[in-house]
Amino acid sequence: MYVDLQFFELFSVVLPSFFVLYFVVLDLSGNNITNLDWFAQSVFPELRVFNIPDNQIAVLPDHAFITSPEIYLVDLSNNLLTNITSRQMDNMTSVK
């Protein structure tokens, strides 16, 4: 399932857990999201592409993508990030 929530001026995201089981692409481009704690605490078993550029994210939580075993593309461009560590990218063996 492709979920397009681009430019909705979202500050945070709350998604029902049963719903995210079917996400393959999640696009949150151009919102006002400041953190990914909600993402790190959710399970996205089928998610392959996560687009979240042009937001206000300054820090990634440790193990941010560990509950998304199929993920291979994450777009974090044009956020406020200054540093990304391997600990934050655990489980991502193939990143584009």
PDB file of C-alpha atoms in Angstrom, residues 21-54:
ATOM      1  CA  LEU A  21       1.080  -3.789   8.520  1.00  0.00           C
ATOM      2  CA  TYR A  22       0.318  -3.212   4.846  1.00  0.00           C
ATOM      3  CA  PHE A  23       2.424  -0.132   4.111  1.00  0.00           C
ATOM      4  CA  VAL A  24       5.002  -0.597   1.364  1.00  0.00           C
ATOM      5  CA  VAL A  25       5.699   3.102   0.737  1.00  0.00           C
ATOM      6  CA  LEU A  26       5.119   5.844   3.318  1.00  0.00           C
ATOM      7  CA  ASP A  27       5.569   9.414   2.086  1.00  0.00           C
ATOM      8  CA  LEU A  28       5.520  12.192   4.678  1.00  0.00           C
ATOM      9  CA  SER A  29       7.415  14.758   2.619  1.00  0.00           C
ATOM     10  CA  GLY A  30       7.013  18.463   3.326  1.00  0.00           C
ATOM     11  CA  ASN A  31       5.369  18.384   6.739  1.00  0.00           C
ATOM     12  CA  ASN A  32       6.507  19.787  10.113  1.00  0.00           C
ATOM     13  CA  ILE A  33       7.439  16.512  11.778  1.00  0.00           C
ATOM     14  CA  THR A  34      10.133  16.999  14.425  1.00  0.00           C
ATOM     15  CA  ASN A  35      10.967  13.439  15.515  1.00  0.00           C
ATOM     16  CA  LEU A  36      10.675   9.789  14.537  1.00  0.00           C
ATOM     17  CA  ASP A  37      10.030   8.298  17.965  1.00  0.00           C
ATOM     18  CA  TRP A  38       6.590   7.172  16.759  1.00  0.00           C
ATOM     19  CA  PHE A  39       8.229   5.382  13.823  1.00  0.00           C
ATOM     20  CA  ALA A  40      10.778   3.570  15.985  1.00  0.00           C
ATOM     21  CA  GLN A  41       7.961   2.357  18.260  1.00  0.00           C
ATOM     22  CA  SER A  42       5.796   1.016  15.413  1.00  0.00           C
ATOM     23  CA  VAL A  43       6.163  -2.169  13.386  1.00  0.00           C
ATOM     24  CA  PHE A  44       6.185  -1.821   9.602  1.00  0.00           C
ATOM     25  CA  PRO A  45       6.845  -5.392   8.415  1.00  0.00           C
ATOM     26  CA  GLU A  46       6.343  -4.683   4.691  1.00  0.00           C
ATOM     27  CA  LEU A  47       7.660  -1.114   4.444  1.00  0.00           C
ATOM     28  CA  ARG A  48      10.320  -0.730   1.768  1.00  0.00           C
ATOM     29  CA  VAL A  49      10.407   3.022   1.106  1.00  0.00           C
ATOM     30  CA  PHE A  50      10.140   5.783   3.711  1.00  0.00           C
ATOM     31  CA  ASN A  51      10.175   9.332   2.366  1.00  0.00           C
ATOM     32  CA  ILE A  52      10.317  12.041   4.981  1.00  0.00           C
ATOM     33  CA  PRO A  53      12.319  14.902   3.445  1.00  0.00           C
ATOM     34  CA  ASP A  54      11.602  18.585   4.068  1.00  0.00           C
TER      35      ASP A  54
END
